[in-house]
Short mmCIF file of C-alpha atoms in Angstrom, two decimals:
data_model
loop_
_atom_site.label_atom_id
_atom_site.label_comp_id
_atom_site.label_asym_id
_atom_site.label_seq_id
_atom_site.Cartn_x
_atom_site.Cartn_y
_atom_site.Cartn_z
CA MET A 1 223.17 84.87 33.62
CA THR A 2 222.48 85.13 29.94
CA ARG A 3 222.77 82.44 27.40
CA THR A 4 223.15 82.67 23.69
CA SER A 5 220.33 81.38 21.60
CA ASP A 6 219.79 81.02 17.95
CA GLU A 7 216.99 83.43 17.12
CA THR A 8 215.92 81.71 13.95
CA THR A 9 215.39 78.11 15.01
CA PRO A 10 212.90 77.21 17.70
CA ASP A 11 214.25 76.30 21.11
CA ILE A 12 211.92 73.34 21.38
CA GLU A 13 210.75 71.41 18.35
CA VAL A 14 208.28 68.59 18.67
CA HIS A 15 207.46 66.54 15.61
CA GLN A 16 204.85 63.78 15.36
CA LEU A 17 205.12 62.93 19.03
CA SER A 18 203.00 60.01 20.18
CA VAL A 19 203.05 58.30 23.57
CA TRP A 20 201.30 55.17 24.79
CA TYR A 21 200.98 53.83 28.31
CA GLY A 22 200.59 50.14 27.53
CA GLN A 23 197.83 50.08 24.92
CA THR A 24 196.43 53.44 25.95
CA PRO A 25 197.42 56.38 23.78
CA ALA A 26 198.35 59.43 25.82
CA LEU A 27 199.62 61.72 23.05
CA ARG A 28 198.86 61.45 19.36
CA ASN A 29 200.95 63.06 16.63
CA VAL A 30 201.72 66.26 18.45
CA ASN A 31 203.62 68.91 16.49
CA LEU A 32 204.68 72.22 17.96
CA ASN A 33 207.58 74.67 18.19
CA ILE A 34 208.55 77.08 20.93
CA SER A 35 211.01 79.92 20.45
CA ALA A 36 213.68 80.81 23.00
CA GLY A 37 212.45 82.97 25.85
CA GLN A 38 208.78 82.20 25.32
CA ILE A 39 206.37 80.78 27.82
CA LEU A 40 203.99 78.14 26.55
CA ALA A 41 201.01 77.28 28.73
CA ILE A 42 199.39 73.92 28.17
CA ILE A 43 195.73 73.73 29.05
CA GLY A 44 193.13 71.02 28.72
CA PRO A 45 190.91 68.71 30.73
CA SER A 46 192.35 66.08 33.05
CA GLY A 47 193.89 63.21 31.13
CA CYS A 48 194.41 65.27 27.99
CA GLY A 49 198.14 64.55 27.90
CA LYS A 50 199.48 67.81 29.38
CA SER A 51 201.72 66.23 31.98
CA THR A 52 202.79 63.45 29.64
CA PHE A 53 203.95 66.08 27.18
CA LEU A 54 206.01 67.77 29.90
CA ARG A 55 207.54 64.48 30.98
CA VAL A 56 208.73 63.75 27.45
CA LEU A 57 210.71 66.98 27.24
CA ASN A 58 213.19 65.86 29.92
CA ARG A 59 212.62 62.12 29.46
CA MET A 60 211.03 61.72 32.86
CA ILE A 61 208.57 59.67 30.87
CA GLU A 62 210.91 56.68 30.77
CA ARG A 63 210.54 56.23 34.51
CA PHE A 64 207.03 54.94 33.88
CA SER A 65 206.76 51.26 33.01
CA ASP A 66 205.39 49.96 29.74
CA VAL A 67 205.57 53.31 27.99
CA ARG A 68 206.19 53.77 24.29
CA VAL A 69 207.26 57.06 22.71
CA GLU A 70 207.43 57.88 18.99
CA GLY A 71 208.38 60.99 17.07
CA THR A 72 211.20 63.46 17.42
CA VAL A 73 211.77 66.07 20.09
CA ARG A 74 214.59 68.56 19.97
CA VAL A 75 215.41 70.82 22.89
CA GLY A 76 218.31 73.15 22.07
CA SER A 77 221.01 70.82 20.80
CA PHE A 78 219.49 67.71 22.40
CA ASN A 79 217.80 65.11 20.30
CA VAL A 80 215.72 64.16 23.30
CA LEU A 81 214.40 60.77 22.24
CA ASP A 82 217.72 59.54 20.85
CA ASP A 83 218.95 56.47 22.77
CA HIS A 84 222.42 57.96 22.94
CA VAL A 85 221.45 61.27 24.46
CA ASP A 86 223.10 62.03 27.79
CA VAL A 87 220.02 62.10 29.99
CA THR A 88 221.85 63.70 32.91
CA GLN A 89 222.97 66.58 30.73
CA LEU A 90 219.49 66.80 29.21
CA ARG A 91 217.92 67.14 32.64
CA ARG A 92 220.49 69.74 33.54
CA ALA A 93 219.37 71.73 30.50
CA VAL A 94 215.68 71.08 31.13
CA GLY A 95 214.78 71.83 34.74
CA MET A 96 211.47 70.88 36.25
CA VAL A 97 209.28 72.23 39.02
CA PHE A 98 206.40 70.18 40.34
CA GLN A 99 202.98 70.80 41.81
CA HIS A 100 204.08 70.07 45.37
CA PRO A 101 207.31 71.69 46.49
CA ASN A 102 209.80 68.88 46.95
CA PRO A 103 212.91 70.25 48.63
CA PHE A 104 215.49 67.65 49.63
CA PRO A 105 215.68 66.95 53.38
CA MET A 106 218.78 69.06 53.79
CA THR A 107 219.69 72.69 54.35
CA ILE A 108 218.53 75.51 52.11
CA PHE A 109 222.10 75.97 50.92
CA ASP A 110 222.63 72.30 50.15
CA ASN A 111 219.36 72.11 48.24
CA VAL A 112 220.52 74.77 45.81
CA ALA A 113 224.14 73.55 45.76
CA TYR A 114 223.05 69.98 45.09
CA GLY A 115 222.99 70.21 41.31
CA PRO A 116 226.16 72.23 40.84
CA ARG A 117 227.99 69.78 43.14
CA ILE A 118 226.81 66.82 41.10
CA PHE A 119 228.10 68.55 38.01
CA GLY A 120 231.52 68.91 39.63
CA MET A 121 231.53 72.36 41.21
CA ARG A 122 233.92 72.06 44.18
CA SER A 123 235.06 75.61 44.97
CA SER A 124 233.14 76.84 47.98
CA THR A 125 233.42 80.43 46.76
CA GLN A 126 231.88 79.43 43.46
CA LEU A 127 229.18 77.39 45.18
CA ARG A 128 228.27 80.26 47.48
CA LYS A 129 228.00 82.59 44.52
CA THR A 130 225.87 80.16 42.54
CA VAL A 131 223.56 79.59 45.51
CA GLU A 132 223.20 83.32 46.11
CA ASP A 133 222.60 84.08 42.43
CA SER A 134 220.04 81.33 42.10
CA LEU A 135 218.18 82.35 45.24
CA LYS A 136 218.15 85.94 44.02
CA GLN A 137 216.78 84.87 40.66
CA ALA A 138 214.10 82.89 42.45
CA ALA A 139 213.23 85.99 44.53
CA LEU A 140 213.97 84.12 47.76
CA TRP A 141 217.37 85.51 48.73
CA ASP A 142 216.11 88.37 50.88
CA GLU A 143 213.99 86.00 52.91
CA VAL A 144 216.67 83.36 53.56
CA ARG A 145 220.04 85.10 53.36
CA GLY A 146 220.83 84.66 57.05
CA LYS A 147 219.31 81.20 57.30
CA LEU A 148 221.05 79.20 54.62
CA ARG A 149 222.11 76.49 57.07
CA ARG A 150 218.57 75.87 58.21
CA GLY A 151 216.61 72.94 56.97
CA ALA A 152 214.54 73.55 53.85
CA GLY A 153 211.56 72.15 55.76
CA THR A 154 211.45 75.28 57.92
CA LEU A 155 210.30 77.32 54.92
CA SER A 156 206.68 78.00 54.04
CA GLY A 157 205.11 76.19 51.08
CA GLY A 158 205.55 79.17 48.78
CA GLN A 159 209.14 79.64 49.87
CA GLN A 160 209.80 75.94 49.34
CA GLN A 161 208.48 76.23 45.81
CA ARG A 162 210.76 79.17 45.10
CA LEU A 163 213.61 77.13 46.61
CA CYS A 164 212.82 74.36 44.12
CA ILE A 165 212.94 76.94 41.32
CA ALA A 166 216.30 78.19 42.65
CA ARG A 167 217.52 74.60 42.72
CA ALA A 168 216.49 74.14 39.11
CA LEU A 169 218.16 77.42 38.08
CA ALA A 170 221.43 76.60 39.87
CA VAL A 171 222.56 74.24 37.09
CA ASN A 172 222.01 76.91 34.43
CA PRO A 173 219.22 75.25 32.47
CA ARG A 174 217.94 76.30 29.09
CA VAL A 175 214.36 75.29 29.63
CA LEU A 176 212.11 75.20 32.69
CA LEU A 177 209.15 72.86 32.90
CA LEU A 178 206.50 73.83 35.42
CA ASP A 179 203.86 71.26 36.28
CA GLU A 180 201.03 73.05 38.12
CA PRO A 181 203.60 75.04 40.07
CA THR A 182 201.11 76.98 42.17
CA ALA A 183 198.33 74.42 42.59
CA SER A 184 199.21 73.69 46.19
CA LEU A 185 199.96 77.26 47.22
CA ASP A 186 197.94 80.04 48.84
CA PRO A 187 197.00 82.98 46.57
CA VAL A 188 199.79 85.28 47.74
CA SER A 189 202.49 82.63 47.33
CA ALA A 190 200.98 81.69 43.98
CA ALA A 191 201.09 85.32 42.85
CA LYS A 192 204.77 85.50 43.81
CA ILE A 193 205.57 82.41 41.77
CA GLU A 194 203.64 83.82 38.81
CA GLU A 195 205.52 87.08 39.04
CA LEU A 196 208.77 85.13 39.20
CA ILE A 197 207.87 83.14 36.11
CA VAL A 198 207.24 86.33 34.17
CA GLN A 199 210.53 87.83 35.37
CA LEU A 200 212.50 84.75 34.35
CA LYS A 201 211.00 84.53 30.93
CA SER A 202 213.59 86.47 28.97
CA GLN A 203 216.27 84.09 30.19
CA TYR A 204 214.56 80.72 29.89
CA THR A 205 212.15 79.00 27.64
CA MET A 206 209.31 77.74 29.78
CA VAL A 207 206.47 75.29 29.49
CA ILE A 208 203.82 75.50 32.17
CA VAL A 209 201.00 73.06 32.68
CA THR A 210 198.14 74.62 34.56
CA HIS A 211 194.48 74.07 35.30
CA ASN A 212 194.17 77.74 36.15
CA LEU A 213 193.13 79.43 32.90
CA GLN A 214 193.59 82.91 34.36
CA GLN A 215 197.10 81.97 35.34
CA ALA A 216 197.81 80.75 31.82
CA ALA A 217 196.40 84.04 30.52
CA ARG A 218 198.58 86.08 32.85
CA VAL A 219 201.94 84.43 32.38
CA SER A 220 202.12 82.87 28.93
CA ASP A 221 202.96 84.07 25.42
CA LEU A 222 201.51 80.99 23.78
CA VAL A 223 198.75 78.62 24.73
CA ALA A 224 198.32 75.05 23.56
CA PHE A 225 195.02 73.31 24.11
CA PHE A 226 195.24 69.52 24.41
CA GLU A 227 192.32 67.13 24.41
CA GLN A 228 192.47 63.35 24.49
CA GLY A 229 196.15 63.37 23.65
CA ARG A 230 195.77 65.65 20.65
CA LEU A 231 197.00 69.18 20.24
CA ILE A 232 193.74 70.81 19.18
CA GLU A 233 195.00 74.35 18.81
CA MET A 234 197.98 76.49 19.65
CA GLY A 235 198.20 80.25 19.31
CA ASN A 236 199.23 83.44 20.97
CA THR A 237 197.66 83.83 24.38
CA GLN A 238 195.60 86.91 23.67
CA GLU A 239 193.96 85.35 20.62
CA MET A 240 193.44 81.96 22.24
CA PHE A 241 191.53 83.47 25.15
CA THR A 242 189.50 86.02 23.19
CA ALA A 243 188.85 84.33 19.85
CA PRO A 244 190.10 80.76 19.52
CA ARG A 245 189.78 79.24 16.06
CA GLU A 246 188.70 75.74 17.06
CA LYS A 247 185.26 74.88 18.33
CA ARG A 248 186.66 72.43 20.90
CA THR A 249 188.90 75.12 22.38
CA GLU A 250 185.92 77.45 22.50
CA GLU A 251 183.85 74.86 24.31
CA PHE A 252 186.59 74.17 26.84
CA LEU A 253 187.24 77.85 27.57
CA THR A 254 183.57 78.70 27.97
CA GLY A 255 182.78 75.62 30.03
CA ARG A 256 180.44 74.22 27.40
CA PHE A 257 181.81 70.71 27.44
CA ASP A 258 180.92 67.37 28.98
CA MET B 1 175.81 68.07 31.41
CA MET B 2 177.28 71.44 30.69
CA VAL B 3 179.42 73.04 33.33
CA ARG B 4 178.97 76.74 34.14
CA GLN B 5 175.20 76.50 33.58
CA THR B 6 174.42 79.23 36.09
CA PHE B 7 176.82 81.60 34.40
CA HIS B 8 175.33 80.91 30.99
CA HIS B 9 171.81 81.50 32.30
CA GLU B 10 172.94 84.85 33.64
CA LEU B 11 174.54 85.66 30.32
CA THR B 12 171.31 84.83 28.48
CA ASP B 13 169.29 87.01 30.86
CA LEU B 14 171.76 89.81 30.30
CA GLU B 15 171.39 89.57 26.54
CA GLN B 16 167.60 89.61 26.81
CA GLU B 17 167.82 92.77 28.88
CA LEU B 18 170.10 94.29 26.22
CA ILE B 19 167.53 93.55 23.52
CA ARG B 20 164.80 95.13 25.67
CA MET B 21 166.95 98.22 26.07
CA GLY B 22 167.56 98.31 22.31
CA ALA B 23 163.84 98.04 21.58
CA LEU B 24 163.12 100.87 24.01
CA VAL B 25 165.76 103.08 22.37
CA GLU B 26 164.36 102.39 18.91
CA ASP B 27 160.93 103.29 20.21
CA GLN B 28 162.26 106.49 21.80
CA LEU B 29 163.68 107.59 18.45
CA ARG B 30 160.46 106.89 16.58
CA ARG B 31 158.31 108.67 19.15
CA ALA B 32 160.68 111.65 19.31
CA VAL B 33 160.51 112.20 15.56
CA ARG B 34 156.74 111.68 15.59
CA SER B 35 156.42 114.30 18.34
CA LEU B 36 158.21 116.68 16.00
CA THR B 37 156.29 115.93 12.80
CA GLU B 38 152.96 115.95 14.65
CA GLN B 39 153.97 118.84 16.92
CA ASP B 40 152.91 116.72 19.88
CA VAL B 41 154.42 118.38 22.94
CA VAL B 42 152.83 115.90 25.35
CA LEU B 43 154.46 113.01 23.55
CA ALA B 44 157.76 114.91 23.52
CA HIS B 45 157.63 115.29 27.30
CA GLN B 46 156.93 111.58 27.59
CA VAL B 47 160.03 110.80 25.52
CA ILE B 48 162.15 113.08 27.70
CA VAL B 49 160.88 111.41 30.88
CA ASP B 50 161.39 107.91 29.46
CA ASP B 51 165.05 108.65 28.80
CA ASP B 52 165.57 107.98 32.51
CA ARG B 53 164.40 104.41 31.93
CA VAL B 54 167.07 103.97 29.27
CA ASP B 55 169.71 105.38 31.60
CA ALA B 56 168.60 103.06 34.39
CA MET B 57 168.78 100.07 32.05
CA GLU B 58 172.26 101.04 30.95
CA MET B 59 173.42 101.26 34.57
CA ASP B 60 171.83 97.94 35.41
CA ILE B 61 173.32 96.10 32.41
CA GLU B 62 176.70 97.68 33.01
CA ARG B 63 176.68 96.55 36.63
CA ARG B 64 175.73 93.01 35.60
CA CYS B 65 178.52 92.93 32.99
CA LEU B 66 181.10 94.04 35.52
CA THR B 67 179.85 91.47 38.00
CA LEU B 68 180.15 88.71 35.43
CA LEU B 69 183.66 89.85 34.50
CA ALA B 70 184.73 89.93 38.14
CA LEU B 71 183.07 86.75 39.32
CA GLN B 72 183.00 84.51 36.25
CA GLN B 73 186.08 85.61 34.32
CA PRO B 74 184.54 84.70 30.98
CA LEU B 75 186.76 83.64 28.09
CA ALA B 76 186.50 83.26 24.32
CA THR B 77 182.93 83.85 23.03
CA ASP B 78 181.66 84.56 26.53
CA LEU B 79 184.28 87.27 26.96
CA ARG B 80 183.38 88.76 23.60
CA VAL B 81 179.67 88.73 24.47
CA VAL B 82 180.17 90.50 27.79
CA SER B 83 182.51 93.12 26.32
CA THR B 84 180.20 93.64 23.34
CA VAL B 85 177.23 94.19 25.63
CA LEU B 86 179.29 96.61 27.68
CA LYS B 87 180.19 98.62 24.56
CA ILE B 88 176.78 98.45 22.90
CA ILE B 89 174.89 99.86 25.87
CA THR B 90 176.99 103.02 25.65
CA ASP B 91 175.97 103.48 22.01
CA LEU B 92 172.33 102.76 22.86
CA GLU B 93 172.37 105.26 25.70
CA ARG B 94 173.80 107.96 23.40
CA MET B 95 171.11 107.19 20.81
CA ALA B 96 168.44 107.66 23.45
CA ASP B 97 170.02 110.97 24.46
CA HIS B 98 169.68 112.13 20.86
CA ALA B 99 166.05 111.01 20.80
CA SER B 100 165.53 113.06 23.92
CA ASP B 101 167.29 116.02 22.26
CA ILE B 102 164.89 115.77 19.32
CA ALA B 103 161.93 115.74 21.72
CA LYS B 104 163.31 118.86 23.38
CA VAL B 105 163.23 120.60 19.99
CA THR B 106 159.53 119.71 19.75
CA VAL B 107 159.04 121.32 23.17
CA ARG B 108 161.02 124.42 22.16
CA LEU B 109 159.05 124.88 18.93
CA ASN B 110 155.88 124.57 20.98
CA HIS B 111 153.36 124.30 18.09
CA GLU B 112 155.13 127.00 16.08
CA PRO B 113 154.17 126.41 12.41
CA LEU B 114 156.87 124.48 10.57
CA ILE B 115 158.85 126.41 7.96
CA LYS B 116 158.45 123.50 5.57
CA PRO B 117 156.65 120.16 5.57
CA LEU B 118 159.01 117.58 7.04
CA VAL B 119 159.77 114.83 4.51
CA ASP B 120 163.43 113.98 4.52
CA ILE B 121 163.84 114.17 8.30
CA PRO B 122 161.14 111.55 8.96
CA GLU B 123 162.66 109.46 6.17
CA MET B 124 166.10 109.70 7.80
CA ALA B 125 164.49 108.69 11.08
CA ARG B 126 162.66 105.78 9.47
CA ILE B 127 165.89 104.37 7.99
CA THR B 128 167.78 105.02 11.20
CA SER B 129 165.29 103.29 13.46
CA SER B 130 165.22 100.35 11.07
CA MET B 131 169.02 100.30 11.37
CA VAL B 132 168.69 100.00 15.12
CA ARG B 133 166.22 97.16 14.74
CA LEU B 134 168.40 95.41 12.14
CA ALA B 135 171.44 95.79 14.38
CA LEU B 136 169.58 94.12 17.24
CA ASN B 137 168.44 91.34 14.90
CA ALA B 138 172.03 90.87 13.71
CA TYR B 139 172.99 90.59 17.38
CA ILE B 140 170.30 88.04 18.12
CA HIS B 141 171.12 85.99 15.01
CA ARG B 142 174.88 86.38 15.50
CA SER B 143 174.94 87.38 11.84
CA ILE B 144 177.83 89.26 10.24
CA ASP B 145 175.89 89.49 6.97
CA GLU B 146 172.95 91.18 8.65
CA ALA B 147 175.30 93.58 10.42
CA LEU B 148 176.96 94.49 7.12
CA THR B 149 173.62 94.97 5.37
CA MET B 150 172.53 97.28 8.17
CA ILE B 151 175.77 99.28 8.08
CA ARG B 152 175.31 99.98 4.37
CA LEU B 153 172.08 101.88 5.17
CA ASP B 154 174.20 104.52 6.88
CA ASP B 155 175.08 105.89 3.41
CA ASP B 156 171.40 106.56 2.71
CA VAL B 157 171.10 108.44 5.96
CA ASP B 158 174.21 110.47 5.16
CA HIS B 159 172.85 111.39 1.71
CA LEU B 160 169.54 112.52 3.15
CA TYR B 161 171.35 114.49 5.82
CA ALA B 162 173.37 116.34 3.18
CA ARG B 163 170.16 117.13 1.29
CA VAL B 164 168.30 118.34 4.40
CA PHE B 165 171.29 120.48 5.25
CA ARG B 166 171.39 122.17 1.84
CA GLU B 167 167.64 122.67 1.78
CA LEU B 168 167.44 124.24 5.22
CA LEU B 169 170.39 126.47 4.43
CA ASP B 170 168.63 127.71 1.30
CA ILE B 171 165.44 128.47 3.22
CA MET B 172 167.33 130.31 5.94
CA ARG B 173 169.30 132.34 3.40
CA THR B 174 166.20 133.53 1.60
CA GLN B 175 163.93 133.88 4.67
CA PRO B 176 165.99 135.15 7.61
CA GLU B 177 163.00 134.89 9.97
CA THR B 178 163.29 131.08 9.69
CA VAL B 179 166.82 130.95 11.07
CA ALA B 180 165.83 129.99 14.61
CA GLN B 181 163.60 127.08 13.62
CA GLY B 182 165.86 126.16 10.71
CA THR B 183 168.77 125.77 13.11
CA TYR B 184 166.69 123.55 15.39
CA LEU B 185 165.74 121.38 12.46
CA LEU B 186 169.39 121.16 11.42
CA PHE B 187 170.15 119.95 14.91
CA VAL B 188 167.46 117.32 14.57
CA ALA B 189 168.87 116.08 11.27
CA ASN B 190 172.30 115.98 12.86
CA TYR B 191 171.01 114.02 15.88
CA ILE B 192 169.46 111.44 13.60
CA GLU B 193 172.64 111.18 11.59
CA ARG B 194 174.55 110.58 14.84
CA VAL B 195 172.10 107.87 15.87
CA ALA B 196 172.75 106.12 12.55
CA ASP B 197 176.49 106.29 13.26
CA HIS B 198 175.93 104.68 16.65
CA ALA B 199 173.87 102.01 14.91
CA THR B 200 176.84 101.20 12.67
CA ASN B 201 178.92 100.91 15.86
CA LEU B 202 176.46 98.28 17.04
CA GLY B 203 177.01 96.44 13.77
CA GLU B 204 180.78 96.60 14.19
CA TRP B 205 180.47 95.17 17.70
CA VAL B 206 178.25 92.36 16.45
CA ILE B 207 180.93 91.52 13.90
CA TYR B 208 183.54 91.52 16.67
CA MET B 209 181.39 89.34 18.88
CA VAL B 210 180.92 86.77 16.12
CA SER B 211 184.37 86.81 14.54
CA GLY B 212 186.74 88.21 17.15
CA ARG B 213 187.82 90.84 14.62
CA ARG B 214 187.43 94.58 15.11
CA GLN B 215 187.03 96.75 12.05
CA GLU B 216 185.95 100.29 11.33
CA LEU B 217 183.26 100.30 8.69
CA ASN B 218 181.58 103.67 8.80
CA HIS B 219 182.43 107.39 8.74
#
């Protein structure tokens, strides 16, 4: 499952992005680019705008009331904030995984087949192949291969989260958004998800929001530090964690902040 | 309030212990060279015994660094401080070993009359121990400038070393009976020169700690 990508232009381009909830600014003039196949980790204190940023990338943001978004965001060929963009196709291209595993109340198979079916896949041979491929990619296949007709609720929390990743992969996305994907998991399940993220990275561009700095250090290529809706600093992971340029980043990473 | 206060207290304690170790090492070097110039065998034995204190301090600081890395997972400046301390103590321990080596020469010579009055060797030692002190000050002040100033002194030590080397060689060539002691004194000059090199390492680590950049400045 490879996809072609233009090596020269960034996969995700965010220009002067600002978001307000009512009168409250949540993001202010954020500019950043991410190349194809890179993992960006977004770190910062609660309320810094991390999750808001993620929600803009697949326009989940518009499900909140009284929200205003300015700026331009391009993901692949999608002009994300354009009124005429096909949001269904955008969300197909930009998959999302949440903090709490949220499998649909249906079988394991149907969870993964859900997206492909919506996008018109009817052939049961094709569906079976897609489900198997996606579960393999999500490193869940070996654990569920004989149990595909069981309810997704019978799986453990970590397995459910990998099922949600398989579900996101089944529609062949370009980008994966991960919002605290291991926050509700035990350490072993969390480690499996982390390992999975690293394995998937050559094939997808990923943005992960995490409160776990060590996790950000382990999985990401780039780190962006947000504070009060502003992008304070972004750089390669190794430099950000050993010698950040900005004092605010330094203070956050060393715990010298209010 | 600041979060991670406990961790930062531990880090401060660790740094104070490092400075104490550095001061002890500087003292070891000065006393070792004095034992040689004054032919003080008792003092030399004291230096050799005290090397165990340096070793114990190194082990203790190393253990505390590893504990902080494992339990606190420091980042950014904190990470650079812990890794700098971990590197610096190795240099300090080696310096102390050389001081001990010099003291052992004093013991070996055992009041044997010196083949020449020692001038350049004590001068090398004076510059070198001031380098150690300056390196520790640069650490305390988080000062790249001070580290660079200190590192430049290494050239003076190298020049003196070259001169001592030539001089001792000349003496040994013309007076073969001095070869044994002359060789010992060459060792001493070499030990001091090595200590100065370790001091420049300290300076390089201070620069890394402050700036996040590693660079080779000596040799």
